[in-house]
Each structure stands twice: as structure tokens, then as C-alpha cells.
CSV table of C-alpha atoms and ligand atoms in Angstrom, one decimal:
chain,number,residue,atom,x,y,z
A,1,MET,CA,129.6,83.5,91.4
A,2,THR,CA,127.9,86.6,92.7
A,3,ILE,CA,124.3,87.1,93.6
A,4,SER,CA,123.6,89.1,90.4
A,5,GLU,CA,125.4,86.6,88.2
A,6,CYS,CA,123.4,83.7,89.6
A,7,LEU,CA,120.1,85.7,89.2
A,8,ARG,CA,120.9,86.7,85.6
A,9,TRP,CA,121.8,83.1,84.7
A,10,ALA,CA,118.6,81.7,86.2
A,11,THR,CA,116.3,84.4,84.8
A,12,ALA,CA,117.5,83.7,81.3
A,13,LEU,CA,117.0,80.0,81.8
A,14,LEU,CA,113.6,79.9,83.4
A,15,PRO,CA,110.6,79.6,81.0
A,16,SER,CA,108.0,81.1,83.3
A,17,ASP,CA,106.5,84.6,83.0
A,18,SER,CA,107.7,85.2,86.5
A,19,ALA,CA,111.2,84.0,85.8
A,20,ASN,CA,112.8,87.0,87.7
A,21,LEU,CA,110.6,86.5,90.8
A,22,GLU,CA,111.2,82.7,90.8
A,23,ALA,CA,115.0,83.2,90.4
A,24,HIS,CA,114.9,85.4,93.5
A,25,LEU,CA,112.7,83.1,95.5
A,26,LEU,CA,114.8,80.1,94.8
A,27,LEU,CA,118.1,81.9,95.6
A,28,ALA,CA,116.7,83.3,98.8
A,29,HIS,CA,115.6,79.7,99.7
A,30,VAL,CA,119.0,78.1,99.1
A,31,SER,CA,121.2,81.0,100.4
A,32,GLY,CA,119.1,81.7,103.5
A,33,LEU,CA,119.4,85.4,102.5
A,34,GLY,CA,116.3,87.6,102.5
A,35,ARG,CA,115.0,88.8,99.2
A,36,THR,CA,115.9,92.4,100.1
A,37,THR,CA,119.5,91.3,100.7
A,38,LEU,CA,119.6,89.8,97.2
A,39,TYR,CA,118.5,93.2,95.8
A,40,ALA,CA,120.7,95.3,98.0
A,41,TRP,CA,123.9,93.3,97.6
A,42,PRO,CA,124.3,92.1,94.1
A,43,GLU,CA,128.1,91.8,94.1
A,44,ARG,CA,128.2,89.5,97.1
A,45,GLU,CA,130.0,86.2,96.3
A,46,LEU,CA,128.1,83.0,97.1
A,47,THR,CA,129.7,79.8,98.3
A,48,LEU,CA,130.2,77.0,95.8
A,49,GLY,CA,127.7,74.9,97.8
A,50,VAL,CA,125.0,77.5,97.5
A,51,VAL,CA,125.6,78.0,93.8
A,52,GLN,CA,125.5,74.3,93.2
A,53,GLN,CA,122.2,73.8,95.1
A,54,TYR,CA,120.8,76.8,93.3
A,55,GLN,CA,121.7,75.4,89.9
A,56,ALA,CA,120.1,72.1,90.8
A,57,LEU,CA,116.8,73.8,91.8
A,58,VAL,CA,116.8,76.1,88.8
A,59,ASN,CA,117.3,73.0,86.6
A,60,GLN,CA,114.3,71.3,88.2
A,61,ARG,CA,112.2,74.3,87.8
A,62,GLN,CA,113.2,74.5,84.2
A,63,GLN,CA,111.8,70.9,83.8
A,64,GLY,CA,108.5,72.1,85.3
A,65,VAL,CA,108.7,71.1,88.9
A,66,PRO,CA,106.3,73.4,90.7
A,67,ILE,CA,107.9,76.3,92.6
A,68,ALA,CA,106.0,75.3,95.8
A,69,TYR,CA,107.7,71.9,95.8
A,70,LEU,CA,111.1,73.4,95.3
A,71,LEU,CA,110.6,75.9,98.1
A,72,GLY,CA,108.8,73.2,100.1
A,73,GLN,CA,106.3,75.8,101.1
A,74,ARG,CA,103.0,77.5,100.1
A,75,GLU,CA,100.9,80.0,101.8
A,76,PHE,CA,97.2,79.1,102.3
A,77,TYR,CA,94.7,81.3,104.1
A,78,GLY,CA,97.5,83.2,105.7
A,79,LEU,CA,99.2,80.0,107.0
A,80,ASP,CA,102.7,78.9,105.9
A,81,LEU,CA,102.2,75.3,104.9
A,82,GLN,CA,104.9,72.8,104.2
A,83,VAL,CA,104.3,71.0,100.9
A,84,ASP,CA,106.1,68.4,98.8
A,85,GLN,CA,105.3,65.8,96.1
A,86,ARG,CA,103.2,63.8,98.6
A,87,VAL,CA,100.4,66.4,98.5
A,88,LEU,CA,98.5,68.6,96.2
A,89,ILE,CA,99.6,72.2,96.3
A,90,PRO,CA,96.9,74.2,98.0
A,91,ARG,CA,95.0,76.5,95.6
A,92,PRO,CA,93.5,79.9,95.9
A,93,GLU,CA,90.1,78.5,94.8
A,94,THR,CA,90.2,76.3,97.9
A,95,GLU,CA,90.4,79.4,100.0
A,96,LEU,CA,87.0,80.2,98.6
A,97,LEU,CA,85.8,76.9,100.1
A,98,VAL,CA,87.1,78.0,103.5
A,99,ASP,CA,85.5,81.4,103.1
A,100,VAL,CA,82.1,79.9,102.2
A,101,VAL,CA,82.2,77.4,105.1
A,102,LEU,CA,83.1,80.2,107.6
A,103,GLU,CA,80.3,82.4,106.3
A,104,HIS,CA,77.6,79.7,106.5
A,105,THR,CA,78.5,78.0,109.8
A,106,LEU,CA,77.6,80.2,112.7
A,107,LEU,CA,78.0,77.6,115.4
A,108,GLU,CA,80.5,78.4,118.1
A,109,HIS,CA,81.4,74.8,118.8
A,110,ALA,CA,81.0,73.0,115.5
A,111,LYS,CA,82.2,69.4,115.0
A,112,VAL,CA,83.8,69.3,111.5
A,113,LEU,CA,85.1,66.6,109.2
A,114,ASP,CA,87.5,67.3,106.3
A,115,LEU,CA,87.7,64.5,103.8
A,116,GLY,CA,90.9,64.1,101.7
A,117,THR,CA,92.8,66.6,103.7
A,118,GLY,CA,96.1,66.4,101.8
A,119,SER,CA,98.5,68.9,103.3
A,120,GLY,CA,95.8,69.7,105.9
A,121,ALA,CA,95.1,73.1,104.3
A,122,ILE,CA,91.4,73.3,104.8
A,123,ALA,CA,91.3,71.7,108.2
A,124,LEU,CA,94.2,73.9,109.5
A,125,ALA,CA,92.7,77.1,108.0
A,126,LEU,CA,89.3,76.4,109.7
A,127,ALA,CA,91.1,75.5,112.9
A,128,SER,CA,93.0,78.7,112.9
A,129,GLN,CA,89.9,80.8,112.3
A,130,ARG,CA,87.7,78.9,114.7
A,131,PRO,CA,89.8,77.7,117.7
A,132,LYS,CA,86.6,76.3,119.4
A,133,TRP,CA,85.7,74.0,116.6
A,134,SER,CA,86.7,70.4,116.8
A,135,ILE,CA,88.0,69.2,113.5
A,136,SER,CA,88.7,65.7,112.2
A,137,ALA,CA,90.6,65.4,109.0
A,138,VAL,CA,91.2,62.2,107.1
A,139,ASP,CA,93.2,61.1,104.0
A,140,GLN,CA,93.7,57.7,102.5
A,141,SER,CA,97.4,58.4,101.9
A,142,GLU,CA,99.7,57.8,104.8
A,143,GLN,CA,102.2,60.0,103.0
A,144,ALA,CA,99.9,62.9,102.8
A,145,LEU,CA,99.0,62.5,106.5
A,146,ALA,CA,102.7,62.8,107.4
A,147,VAL,CA,102.7,66.2,105.7
A,148,ALA,CA,99.5,67.3,107.3
A,149,LYS,CA,100.7,66.3,110.8
A,150,ALA,CA,104.0,68.2,110.2
A,151,ASN,CA,102.0,71.3,109.3
A,152,GLN,CA,99.8,70.8,112.4
A,153,GLN,CA,103.0,70.8,114.6
A,154,ASN,CA,104.5,73.8,112.9
A,155,LEU,CA,101.3,75.8,113.4
A,156,ARG,CA,100.7,74.4,116.9
A,157,SER,CA,97.2,73.7,115.9
A,158,LYS,CA,95.4,71.9,118.8
A,159,ASN,CA,91.8,71.5,117.5
A,160,VAL,CA,92.5,69.2,114.6
A,161,GLU,CA,92.9,65.4,114.6
A,162,PHE,CA,94.3,63.7,111.5
A,163,TYR,CA,93.8,60.0,110.7
A,164,ARG,CA,93.7,57.6,107.9
A,165,SER,CA,90.5,56.8,106.1
A,166,ASN,CA,89.4,56.2,102.6
A,167,TRP,CA,86.5,58.7,102.6
A,168,PHE,CA,84.2,57.4,105.4
A,169,ALA,CA,85.5,53.9,105.4
A,170,SER,CA,87.4,54.1,108.7
A,171,ILE,CA,85.6,56.9,110.4
A,172,PRO,CA,83.9,55.7,113.6
A,173,GLN,CA,80.2,56.3,113.7
A,174,GLN,CA,79.5,59.9,114.9
A,175,SER,CA,77.7,63.0,113.8
A,176,PHE,CA,79.2,66.2,112.4
A,177,ASP,CA,77.8,69.7,112.0
A,178,LEU,CA,79.8,70.1,108.9
A,179,ILE,CA,81.5,68.0,106.3
A,180,VAL,CA,83.9,69.7,103.9
A,181,SER,CA,86.0,68.3,101.1
A,182,ASN,CA,88.2,69.2,98.1
A,183,PRO,CA,88.2,65.7,96.6
A,184,PRO,CA,89.7,64.7,93.2
A,185,TYR,CA,87.4,65.9,90.4
A,186,VAL,CA,89.4,66.2,87.2
A,187,GLU,CA,88.3,63.9,84.4
A,188,PRO,CA,90.8,61.1,83.7
A,189,ASP,CA,91.4,62.1,80.1
A,190,SER,CA,91.6,65.8,80.7
A,191,GLU,CA,94.1,67.8,78.6
A,192,TYR,CA,94.7,69.9,81.7
A,193,LEU,CA,96.7,67.1,83.4
A,194,ARG,CA,99.4,67.3,80.8
A,195,GLN,CA,100.4,70.9,81.4
A,196,GLY,CA,102.1,72.9,84.1
A,197,ASP,CA,102.3,72.1,87.8
A,198,VAL,CA,99.7,69.4,87.9
A,199,ARG,CA,102.0,67.0,86.1
A,200,PHE,CA,104.0,66.7,89.3
A,201,GLU,CA,101.2,66.4,91.7
A,202,PRO,CA,99.8,63.1,93.1
A,203,ILE,CA,97.3,61.9,90.5
A,204,ASN,CA,95.1,60.3,93.2
A,205,ALA,CA,94.4,63.8,94.6
A,206,LEU,CA,93.4,65.1,91.1
A,207,VAL,CA,91.5,62.5,89.1
A,208,ALA,CA,88.2,60.8,89.6
A,209,GLN,CA,86.2,58.4,87.4
A,210,ASN,CA,82.8,59.2,86.0
A,211,ASN,CA,83.9,62.5,84.4
A,212,GLY,CA,85.5,63.5,87.7
A,213,LEU,CA,82.2,63.0,89.6
A,214,ALA,CA,82.8,59.6,91.2
A,215,ASP,CA,84.3,60.8,94.5
A,216,LEU,CA,82.0,63.8,94.8
A,217,PHE,CA,79.0,61.5,94.4
A,218,ALA,CA,80.4,58.9,96.8
A,219,ILE,CA,80.8,61.7,99.5
A,220,ILE,CA,77.3,63.1,98.9
A,221,ASP,CA,75.8,59.6,99.1
A,222,GLN,CA,77.6,58.5,102.3
A,223,ALA,CA,77.6,61.8,104.2
A,224,PRO,CA,74.1,61.6,105.6
A,225,VAL,CA,75.1,58.8,107.9
A,226,TYR,CA,77.6,61.2,109.5
A,227,LEU,CA,75.7,64.4,109.4
A,228,LYS,CA,73.6,65.8,112.3
A,229,PRO,CA,70.1,66.9,111.3
A,230,GLY,CA,70.5,70.4,110.0
A,231,GLY,CA,74.2,69.8,109.3
A,232,PHE,CA,75.9,71.1,106.2
A,233,ILE,CA,78.1,69.6,103.4
A,234,TRP,CA,80.4,71.9,101.3
A,235,LEU,CA,82.3,70.5,98.3
A,236,GLU,CA,84.8,72.0,95.9
A,237,HIS,CA,84.4,70.9,92.3
A,238,GLY,CA,85.1,71.6,88.7
A,239,PHE,CA,83.5,74.6,87.1
A,240,GLN,CA,81.2,72.4,84.9
A,241,GLN,CA,80.0,70.1,87.7
A,242,ALA,CA,77.8,72.3,89.8
A,243,GLU,CA,74.5,71.3,88.2
A,244,HIS,CA,75.3,67.6,88.5
A,245,LEU,CA,76.1,68.0,92.2
A,246,ARG,CA,73.0,70.0,93.0
A,247,GLN,CA,70.9,67.4,91.3
A,248,ARG,CA,72.6,64.6,93.2
A,249,LEU,CA,72.1,66.5,96.5
A,250,ILE,CA,68.4,67.0,95.8
A,251,ASP,CA,68.0,63.3,94.8
A,252,ARG,CA,69.6,62.1,98.0
A,253,GLY,CA,67.3,64.2,100.2
A,254,TYR,CA,69.4,67.3,101.0
A,255,HIS,CA,67.9,70.7,100.8
A,256,GLY,CA,68.9,74.2,100.0
A,257,ALA,CA,71.6,73.2,97.4
A,258,THR,CA,73.7,76.3,96.6
A,259,THR,CA,76.7,77.0,94.4
A,260,CYS,CA,79.3,79.7,94.9
A,261,ARG,CA,81.6,81.1,92.3
A,262,ASP,CA,85.4,81.6,92.6
A,263,LEU,CA,87.3,84.8,91.9
A,264,GLN,CA,87.2,84.1,88.2
A,265,GLY,CA,83.4,83.8,88.3
A,266,LEU,CA,83.4,80.1,87.8
A,267,ASP,CA,81.1,77.7,89.8
A,268,ARG,CA,83.5,76.2,92.3
A,269,VAL,CA,81.9,75.3,95.6
A,270,THR,CA,78.5,73.7,96.2
A,271,GLY,CA,76.8,72.9,99.5
A,272,ALA,CA,73.5,71.8,101.0
A,273,GLN,CA,71.8,71.0,104.3
A,274,TRP,CA,70.8,67.6,105.7
A,275,PRO,CA,68.0,66.5,105.7
B,1,LIG,N1,91.4,72.6,91.6
B,1,LIG,C1,92.4,71.6,91.2
B,1,LIG,C2,93.0,72.0,89.9
B,1,LIG,O1,92.3,72.5,89.1
B,1,LIG,C3,91.9,70.2,91.2
B,1,LIG,C4,92.0,69.7,92.5
B,1,LIG,C5,91.0,68.6,92.7
B,1,LIG,O2,90.8,67.8,91.9
B,1,LIG,N2,90.5,68.6,93.9
B,1,LIG,O3,94.1,71.6,89.7
């Protein structure tokens, strides 16, 4: 089959609004040809091996497997991150969390903790923007940590240390200037979990008990033991959870609880200072 035959076949099959783009991305991925080559050389014949790999990927995409998993890659905060089914796919709204943290933390040598790091997205983005910060990043999933460490190697990021911990459980006592997290915060019975990409993502990275608040609250409650006086906590959360989080922060003795909105105008990131 030629490039254009493959692309036409895939575009007709793919259900997505961006079928044409996805057809190109997947073909560029399996063929090793640049997307410009695909446009410029439509009559080029592809090897049987490439065509078969392509058909397999297009079929998976047709069944809903996220494009990021099929490509094995997603860009986050200007970094090319390797991703697969072991980790949540980094989201644009989490770039907001990185922005907010960078804006509010003026220290040159901050000591930072990222809880539930997944692919390492937040930790590696902060590390790339602030090479003098010293960042610890933990996850309870050994599988996720393998992905995070691979990303660290690919990016040659020196100021991040990844290790296993279920929230604070295995973190040696020490004090941080800043604690950040994008924990699971979706309600267990949410309709949202039955549609689109999330169906293929690790459920542990998405869902939390108590209407999605259990992990956010656990982090807020335990963080003071690990925060320096004057240190900050910043958390990503669901758009209807901000009020609950600010109240919890106030109840636990933090001050200056603040919420920031994402690009869609939804409450998405809340932070406060300790004590
Ligand atoms: N923001 C993610 C989503 O809406 C949820 C990720 C999370 O629970 N931390 O899919």
C-alpha cells in the first residue's frame, strides 16, 4: 500500500474529530517518516511490515486506546515525555499547576516534594525550569516509577530523585519548602470514567473515595509534618472541590488559601501556606 492509501483507509476508520491528524501521527510513528514526508510523497510504497503495524495501531485507536499511549509519547510543559498504560497521560490543566507553583515560589534553592508523580511530569517540568531546586518525587506504583525514571534519563534531569512511597508513608522525616501534587480526585461513580481516554488509564491515578476528596484531604492533613514554616502546598483538584479544600486547609491551620482557575475558567489548583 502507498502512503496515501494507508492514510485514506485510516481516516475513514477513525472515529475521532481529528481522524486525519491522528492517521498522520500514527503513520509517521510506525514508518519513521516525518509528517512532511507523508504529505509530500503520497505515492510512496510502504513495506508490508509498516502497513501491518499501522493497521494494528489504527485498530487499537478505533477501540479507544489513547493516541498518547499508541505513540508512547506526550508533550508536557515543553518536555517530550514517554508515557504508556502504567501512567496517567499528562494533562494541559496540570501545566497550570506548574505555572502557579513557579509564579508563587521565588526561592532560588527550594526543596520540593511531588506526591504521586506518575510519569514524573510535574517534577521534571519544575526541575527543567528551576535547575537549582532539589526535587523529591514519589509514587506508590513501582510501574509508574519505572516510567518516571526513564523520562528522567531521557531528559538528563539531575535535580530530581524518584522513590516509592504511598503519599508520605515512606518519606524520611525532613522539611520541604513546597509540596505539590496532582492526586486522584475523580468520584468513584463518575460518568466521566466511562468515556474516552480515561477508560484506559490507571484507575488508581484517577479515583479517590469520599467524592474524590480522600487523597486530597490525606495530603493536606499530613503535609504539615513535612513543611518548613512558611512553606507552601499546591494541589490540583476537580472543578467543584475548591471550596472543600480551602475549608480543610483553614481547619488544619494553614493560611492564605487560594484557588486558581484553568484555561476553561474552572477552579483547578488550590494552595496555602504553613502555618
Ligand atoms: N484531571 C484528570 C482528569 O480530569 C484527573 C486526574 C486526577 O484525578 N488527578 O482526567
